[in-house]
Short mmCIF file of C-alpha atoms and ligand atoms in Angstrom, two decimals:
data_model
loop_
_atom_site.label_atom_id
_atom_site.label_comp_id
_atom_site.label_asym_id
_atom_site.label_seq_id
_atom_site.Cartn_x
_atom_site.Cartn_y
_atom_site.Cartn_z
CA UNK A 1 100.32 91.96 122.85
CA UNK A 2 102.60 89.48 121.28
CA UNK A 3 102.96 89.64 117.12
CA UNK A 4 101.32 86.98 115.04
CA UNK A 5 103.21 88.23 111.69
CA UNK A 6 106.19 90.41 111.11
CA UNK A 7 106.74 91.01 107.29
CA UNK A 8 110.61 92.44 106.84
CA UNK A 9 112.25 94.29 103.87
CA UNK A 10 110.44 92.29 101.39
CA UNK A 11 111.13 92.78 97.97
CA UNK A 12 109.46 91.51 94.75
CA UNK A 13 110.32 92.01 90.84
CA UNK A 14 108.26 90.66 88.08
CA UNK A 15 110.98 91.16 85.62
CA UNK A 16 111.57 95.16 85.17
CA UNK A 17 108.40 96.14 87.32
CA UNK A 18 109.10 96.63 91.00
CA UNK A 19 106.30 95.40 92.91
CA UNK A 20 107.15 95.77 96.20
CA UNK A 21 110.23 97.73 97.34
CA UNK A 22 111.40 96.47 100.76
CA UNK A 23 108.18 96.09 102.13
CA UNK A 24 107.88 96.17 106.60
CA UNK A 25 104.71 95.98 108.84
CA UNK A 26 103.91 94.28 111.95
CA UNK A 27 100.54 92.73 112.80
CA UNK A 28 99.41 92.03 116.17
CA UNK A 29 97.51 88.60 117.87
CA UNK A 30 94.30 89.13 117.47
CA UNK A 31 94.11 92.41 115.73
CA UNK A 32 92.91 93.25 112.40
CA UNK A 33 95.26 94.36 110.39
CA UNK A 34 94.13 96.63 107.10
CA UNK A 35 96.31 96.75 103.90
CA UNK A 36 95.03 99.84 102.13
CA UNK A 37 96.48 100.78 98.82
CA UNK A 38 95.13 101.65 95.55
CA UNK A 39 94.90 99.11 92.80
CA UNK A 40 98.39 97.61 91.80
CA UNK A 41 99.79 98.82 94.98
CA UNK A 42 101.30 95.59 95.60
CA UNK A 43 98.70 94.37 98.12
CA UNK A 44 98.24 90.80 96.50
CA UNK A 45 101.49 90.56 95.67
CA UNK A 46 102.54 90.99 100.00
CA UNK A 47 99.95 88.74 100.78
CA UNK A 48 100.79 85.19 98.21
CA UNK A 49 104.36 85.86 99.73
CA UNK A 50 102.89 85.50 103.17
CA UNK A 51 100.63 82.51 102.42
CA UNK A 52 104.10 80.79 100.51
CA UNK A 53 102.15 80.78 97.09
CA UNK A 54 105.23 83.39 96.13
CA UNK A 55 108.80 83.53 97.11
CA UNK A 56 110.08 87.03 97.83
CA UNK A 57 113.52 87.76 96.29
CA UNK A 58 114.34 89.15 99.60
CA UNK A 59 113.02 89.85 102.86
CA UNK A 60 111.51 87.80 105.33
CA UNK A 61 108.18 86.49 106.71
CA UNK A 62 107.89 85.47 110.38
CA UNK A 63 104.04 83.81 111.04
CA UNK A 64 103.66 83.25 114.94
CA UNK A 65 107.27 82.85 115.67
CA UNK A 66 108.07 81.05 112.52
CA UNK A 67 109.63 81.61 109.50
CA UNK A 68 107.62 81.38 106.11
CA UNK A 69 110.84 79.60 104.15
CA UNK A 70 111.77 76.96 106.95
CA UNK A 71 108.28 76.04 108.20
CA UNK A 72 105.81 76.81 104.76
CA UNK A 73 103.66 73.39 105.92
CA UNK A 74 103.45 73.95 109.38
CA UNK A 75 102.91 77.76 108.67
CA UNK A 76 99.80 76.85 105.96
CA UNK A 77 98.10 75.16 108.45
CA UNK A 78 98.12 77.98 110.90
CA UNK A 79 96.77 80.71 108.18
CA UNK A 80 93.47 80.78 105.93
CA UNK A 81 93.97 82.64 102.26
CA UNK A 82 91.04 83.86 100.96
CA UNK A 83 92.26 85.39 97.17
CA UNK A 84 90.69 88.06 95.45
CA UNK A 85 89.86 85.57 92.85
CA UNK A 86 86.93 83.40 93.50
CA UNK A 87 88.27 79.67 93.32
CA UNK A 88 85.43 77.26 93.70
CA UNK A 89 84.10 74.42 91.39
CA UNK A 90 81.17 76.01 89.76
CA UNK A 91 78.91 72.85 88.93
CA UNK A 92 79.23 71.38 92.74
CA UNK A 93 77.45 72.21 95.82
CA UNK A 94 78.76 74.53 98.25
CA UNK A 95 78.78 71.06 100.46
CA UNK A 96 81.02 69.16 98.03
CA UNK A 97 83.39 72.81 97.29
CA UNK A 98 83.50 72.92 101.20
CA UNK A 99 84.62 69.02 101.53
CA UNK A 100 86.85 69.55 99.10
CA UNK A 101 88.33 72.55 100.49
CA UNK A 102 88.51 70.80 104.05
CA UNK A 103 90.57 67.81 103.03
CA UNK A 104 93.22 69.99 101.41
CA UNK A 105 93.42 71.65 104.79
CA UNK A 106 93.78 68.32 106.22
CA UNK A 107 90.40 67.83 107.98
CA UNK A 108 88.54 64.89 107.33
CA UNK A 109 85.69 62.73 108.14
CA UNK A 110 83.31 63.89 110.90
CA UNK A 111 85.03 66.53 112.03
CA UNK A 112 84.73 68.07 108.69
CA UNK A 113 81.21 67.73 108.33
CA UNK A 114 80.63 69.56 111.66
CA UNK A 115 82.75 72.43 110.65
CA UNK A 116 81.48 72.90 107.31
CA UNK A 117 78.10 73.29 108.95
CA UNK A 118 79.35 75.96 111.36
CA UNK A 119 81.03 77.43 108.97
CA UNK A 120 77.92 77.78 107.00
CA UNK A 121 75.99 79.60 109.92
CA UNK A 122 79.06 81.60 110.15
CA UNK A 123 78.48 83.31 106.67
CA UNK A 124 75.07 82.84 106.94
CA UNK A 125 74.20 80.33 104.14
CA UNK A 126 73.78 77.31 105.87
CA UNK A 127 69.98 77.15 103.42
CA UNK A 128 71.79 77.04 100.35
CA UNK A 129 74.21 74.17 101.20
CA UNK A 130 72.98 71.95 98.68
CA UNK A 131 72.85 74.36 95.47
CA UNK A 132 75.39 74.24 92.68
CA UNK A 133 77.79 77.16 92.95
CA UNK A 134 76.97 78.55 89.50
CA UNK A 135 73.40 79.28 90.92
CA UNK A 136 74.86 81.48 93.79
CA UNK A 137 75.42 85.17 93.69
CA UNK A 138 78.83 86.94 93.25
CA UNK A 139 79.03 88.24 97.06
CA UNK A 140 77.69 84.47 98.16
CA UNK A 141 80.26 82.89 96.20
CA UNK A 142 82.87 85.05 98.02
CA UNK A 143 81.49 84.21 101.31
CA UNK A 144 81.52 80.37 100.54
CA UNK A 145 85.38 81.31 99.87
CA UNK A 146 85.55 82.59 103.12
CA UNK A 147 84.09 79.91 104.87
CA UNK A 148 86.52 77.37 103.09
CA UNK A 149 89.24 79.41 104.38
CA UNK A 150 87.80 78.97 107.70
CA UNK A 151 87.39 75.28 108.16
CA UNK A 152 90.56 74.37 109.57
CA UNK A 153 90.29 76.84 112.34
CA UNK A 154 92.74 79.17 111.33
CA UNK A 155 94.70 81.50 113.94
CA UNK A 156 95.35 84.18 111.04
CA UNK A 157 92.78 85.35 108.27
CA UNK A 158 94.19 86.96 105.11
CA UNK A 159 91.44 88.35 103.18
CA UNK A 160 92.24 90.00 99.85
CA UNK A 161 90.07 92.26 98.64
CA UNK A 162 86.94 90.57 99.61
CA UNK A 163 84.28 93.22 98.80
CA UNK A 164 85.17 93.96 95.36
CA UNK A 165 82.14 93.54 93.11
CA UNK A 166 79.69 92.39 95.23
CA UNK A 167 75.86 93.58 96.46
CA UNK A 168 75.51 95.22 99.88
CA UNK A 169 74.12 93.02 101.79
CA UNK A 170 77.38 90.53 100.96
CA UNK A 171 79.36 92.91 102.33
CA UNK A 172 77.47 93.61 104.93
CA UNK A 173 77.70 89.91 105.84
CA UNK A 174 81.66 90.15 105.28
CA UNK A 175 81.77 92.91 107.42
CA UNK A 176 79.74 90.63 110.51
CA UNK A 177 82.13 87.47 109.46
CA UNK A 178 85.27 89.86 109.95
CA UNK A 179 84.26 91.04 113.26
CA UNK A 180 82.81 87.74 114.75
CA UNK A 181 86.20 86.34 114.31
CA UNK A 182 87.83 88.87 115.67
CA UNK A 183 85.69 88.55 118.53
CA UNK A 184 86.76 84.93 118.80
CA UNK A 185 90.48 86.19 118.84
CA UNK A 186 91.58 85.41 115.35
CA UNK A 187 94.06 87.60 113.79
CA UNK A 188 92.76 89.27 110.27
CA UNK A 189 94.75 90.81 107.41
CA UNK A 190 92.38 93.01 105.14
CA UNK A 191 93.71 94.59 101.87
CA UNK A 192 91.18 96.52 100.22
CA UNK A 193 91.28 100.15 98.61
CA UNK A 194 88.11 101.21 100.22
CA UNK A 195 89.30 103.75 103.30
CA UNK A 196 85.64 103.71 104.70
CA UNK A 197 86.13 99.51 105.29
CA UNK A 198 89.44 100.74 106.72
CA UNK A 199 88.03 102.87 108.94
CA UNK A 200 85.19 101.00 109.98
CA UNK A 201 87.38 97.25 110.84
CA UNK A 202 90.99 97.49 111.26
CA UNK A 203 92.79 98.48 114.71
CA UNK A 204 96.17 98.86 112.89
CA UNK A 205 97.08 99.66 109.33
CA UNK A 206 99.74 100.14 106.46
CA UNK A 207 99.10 102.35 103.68
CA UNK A 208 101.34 100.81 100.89
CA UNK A 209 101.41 102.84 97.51
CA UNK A 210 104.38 101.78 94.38
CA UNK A 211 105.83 98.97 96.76
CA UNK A 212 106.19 101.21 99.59
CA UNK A 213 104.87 101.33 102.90
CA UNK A 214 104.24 105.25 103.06
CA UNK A 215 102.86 104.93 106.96
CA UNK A 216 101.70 102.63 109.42
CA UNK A 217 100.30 102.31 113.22
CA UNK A 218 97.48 102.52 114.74
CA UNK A 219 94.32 103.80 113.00
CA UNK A 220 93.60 106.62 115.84
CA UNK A 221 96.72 107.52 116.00
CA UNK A 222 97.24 108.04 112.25
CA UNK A 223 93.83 110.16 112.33
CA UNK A 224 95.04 112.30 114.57
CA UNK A 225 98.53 112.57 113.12
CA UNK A 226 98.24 113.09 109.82
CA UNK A 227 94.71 113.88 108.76
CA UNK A 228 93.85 117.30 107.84
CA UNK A 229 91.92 119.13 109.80
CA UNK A 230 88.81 121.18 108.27
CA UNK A 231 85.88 123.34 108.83
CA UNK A 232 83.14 123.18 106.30
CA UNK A 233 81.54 126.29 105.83
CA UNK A 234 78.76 127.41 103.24
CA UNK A 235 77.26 131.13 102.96
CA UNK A 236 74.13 132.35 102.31
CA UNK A 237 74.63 134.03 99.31
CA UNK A 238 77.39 131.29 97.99
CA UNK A 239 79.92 133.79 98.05
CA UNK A 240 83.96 133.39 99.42
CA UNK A 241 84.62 133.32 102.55
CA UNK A 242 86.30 136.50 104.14
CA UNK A 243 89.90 136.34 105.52
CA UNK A 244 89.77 134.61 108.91
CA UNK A 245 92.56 134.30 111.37
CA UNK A 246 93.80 130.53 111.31
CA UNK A 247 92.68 129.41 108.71
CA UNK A 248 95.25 127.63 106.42
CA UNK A 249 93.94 126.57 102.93
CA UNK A 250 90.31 127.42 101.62
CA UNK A 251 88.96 125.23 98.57
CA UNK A 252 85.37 124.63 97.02
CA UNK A 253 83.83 121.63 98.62
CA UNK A 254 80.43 120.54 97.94
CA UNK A 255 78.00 123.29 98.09
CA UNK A 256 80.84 125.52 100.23
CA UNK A 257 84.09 125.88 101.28
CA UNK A 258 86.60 123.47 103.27
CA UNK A 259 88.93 125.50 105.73
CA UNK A 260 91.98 123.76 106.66
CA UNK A 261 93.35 124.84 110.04
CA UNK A 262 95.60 123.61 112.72
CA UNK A 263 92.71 124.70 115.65
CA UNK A 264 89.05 123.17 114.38
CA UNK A 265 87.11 125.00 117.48
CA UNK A 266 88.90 128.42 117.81
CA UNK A 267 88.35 129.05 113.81
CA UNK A 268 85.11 128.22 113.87
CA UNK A 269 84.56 130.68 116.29
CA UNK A 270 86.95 133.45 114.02
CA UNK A 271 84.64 131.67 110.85
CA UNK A 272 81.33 133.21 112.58
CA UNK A 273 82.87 136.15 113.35
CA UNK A 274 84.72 137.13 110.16
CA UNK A 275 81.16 136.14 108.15
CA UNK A 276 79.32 137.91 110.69
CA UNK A 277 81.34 141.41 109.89
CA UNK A 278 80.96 141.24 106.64
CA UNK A 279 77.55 140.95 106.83
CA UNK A 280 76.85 137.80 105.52
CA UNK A 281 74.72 134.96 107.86
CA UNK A 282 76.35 131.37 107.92
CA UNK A 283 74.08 128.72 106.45
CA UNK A 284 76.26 125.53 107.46
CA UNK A 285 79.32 125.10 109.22
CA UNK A 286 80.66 121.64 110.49
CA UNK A 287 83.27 119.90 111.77
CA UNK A 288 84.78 117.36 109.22
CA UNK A 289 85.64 113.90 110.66
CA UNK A 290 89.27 113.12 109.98
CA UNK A 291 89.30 110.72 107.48
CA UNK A 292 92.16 108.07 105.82
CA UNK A 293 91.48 109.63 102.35
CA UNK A 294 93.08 112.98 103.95
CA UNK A 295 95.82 111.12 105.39
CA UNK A 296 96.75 109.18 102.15
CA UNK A 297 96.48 112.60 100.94
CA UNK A 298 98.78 114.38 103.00
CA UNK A 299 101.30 112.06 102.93
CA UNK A 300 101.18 111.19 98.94
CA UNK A 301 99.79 114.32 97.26
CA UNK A 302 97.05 112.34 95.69
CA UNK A 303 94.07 110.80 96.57
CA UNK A 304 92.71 107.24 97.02
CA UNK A 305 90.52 106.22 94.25
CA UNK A 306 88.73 103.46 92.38
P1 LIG B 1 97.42 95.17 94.33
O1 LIG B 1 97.04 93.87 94.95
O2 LIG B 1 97.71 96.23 95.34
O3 LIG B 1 96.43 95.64 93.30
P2 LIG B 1 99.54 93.61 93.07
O4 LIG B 1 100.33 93.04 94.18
O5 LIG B 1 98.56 92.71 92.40
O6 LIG B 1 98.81 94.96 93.57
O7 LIG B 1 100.51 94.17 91.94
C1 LIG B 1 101.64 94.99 92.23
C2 LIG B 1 102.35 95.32 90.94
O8 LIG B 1 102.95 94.15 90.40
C3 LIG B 1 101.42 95.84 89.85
O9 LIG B 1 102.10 96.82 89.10
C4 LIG B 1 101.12 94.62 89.01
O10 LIG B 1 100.84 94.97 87.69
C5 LIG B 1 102.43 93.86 89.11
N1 LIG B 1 102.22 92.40 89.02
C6 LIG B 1 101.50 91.65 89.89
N2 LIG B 1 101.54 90.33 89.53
C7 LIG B 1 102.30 90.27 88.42
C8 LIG B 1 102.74 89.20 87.57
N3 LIG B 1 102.40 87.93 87.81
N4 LIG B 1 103.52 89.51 86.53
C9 LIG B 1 103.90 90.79 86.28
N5 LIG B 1 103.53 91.86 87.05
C10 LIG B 1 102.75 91.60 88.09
#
């Protein structure tokens, strides 16, 4: 699969503060890409230098063969920015916002017109065309934003943050947007700090914490590299669990215990049996799903939090 966007070494300062510290990833065609990090990880910061709102003071940006400083124009027309921020008029109709939007992307006339009403079935407020923007929602708002980005047909989607602060059933819709154009073979770049959207969108991802890609790769592969592996376990009678051969690390989780071990299936079988001797019945024991927020925590020593 070719490569849509190679970031290299980038660096950023805002004065003193190091933002990012020689930031690398590589996101395939038609993939989507997620950006986890926790807040003022330097997620934003990666993606303005990408769209050419930012200059890096190093590094370099390669969109689909091209690179960011010679080609910015020709680059801009190839990628849709959605920002964390909403930016739409607020006293206009989602119509006028989206004409708007279109002819800075360069497309006019009729052509516009269609897209902005396939657009509109895209993120699923085609009804509400008409209404001032002030009158929408916070999660319809961002989906209008979305669907600006999206007029111009776009071969990469950088979304920043996009379910930050809204209701559900926004996200939910972001969530159906993400995959529908990934489905149609557009390539998607997804920062967030929520794991579980992670987890639940991206094929490939870098987890970037202080400036620094800590890891990247594919999402599986990361799983089964890095994240811990654990038993949960709770006893009848509440009490700690007995030695048992394998295990690695016990700590109170929930209503039990999580046992870290190398071997999930041959410790649970040495779980029931070491219980079992001491007399004691087993009231729950399960398998724990790997999970990003144990490889963020393996690699960085802390965990991944709001
Ligand atoms: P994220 O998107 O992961 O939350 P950002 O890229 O926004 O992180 O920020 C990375 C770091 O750079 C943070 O410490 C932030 O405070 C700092 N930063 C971002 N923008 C500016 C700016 N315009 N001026 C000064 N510091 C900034």
């Amino acid at each position: 699969m070719e490569r849509s966007l190679t970031v290299n070494n980038l660096a950023k300062r805002y004065g003193a503060k190091t933002a990012l510290d020689n930031v690398s990833f590589q996101v395939k065609e038609g993939s989507c890409f997620g950006l986890l990090g926790p807040n003022g990880a330097g997620k934003s910061t990666t993606m303005k230098i990408i769209t050419g709102i930012i200059d890096a003071d190093s590094g370099e940006v390669d969109v689909f063969g091209q690179d960011i400083r010679k080609s910015a124009d020709q680059i801009r027309r190839l990628i849709g920015y959605v920002p964390q921020e909403i930016t739409l008029y607020d006293k206009i109709s989602a119509y006028n916002n989206l004409i708007f939007f279109g002819e800075m992307y360069g497309v006019k006339g009729r052509l516009l017109k269609e897209r902005i009403k396939e657009v509109l079935e895209q993120v699923g407020l085609s009804e509400r065309v008409n209404d001032p923007i002030h009158t929408y929602s916070g999660g319809m708002k961002r989906r209008i934003n979305i669907a600006a980005a999206m007029l111009h047909k776009p071969k990469l989607i950088i979304l920043d943050e996009p379910t930050v602060g809204i209701d559900p059933q926004s996200r939910n819709h972001i969530f159906e947007i993400i995959k529908n154009l990934r489905s149609e073979g557009v390539t998607i770049i997804y920062s967030t700090h929520y794991m579980e959207e992670v987890e639940s969108l991206c094929d490939d991802i870098a987890i970037i914490d202080h400036g620094k890609v800590i890891v990247q790769g594919n999402l599986d592969d990361l799983l089964r590299l890095y994240a811990t592996k654990a038993i949960y376990l709770e006893l009848e009678n509440q009490s700690h669990p007995p030695v048992i051969p394998g295990i690695n690390k016990v700590s109170e989780h929930k209503k039990g215990w999580l046992l870290e071990t190398d071997e999930v299936l041959p410790s649970m079988e040495h779980t029931i049996q070491a219980v079992t001797e001491t007399g004691t019945k087993v009231k729950a024991l399960e398998m724990m799903k790997p999970s990003l927020e144990s490889v963020f925590l393996s690699l960085t020593g802390t965990t991944l939090r709001d």
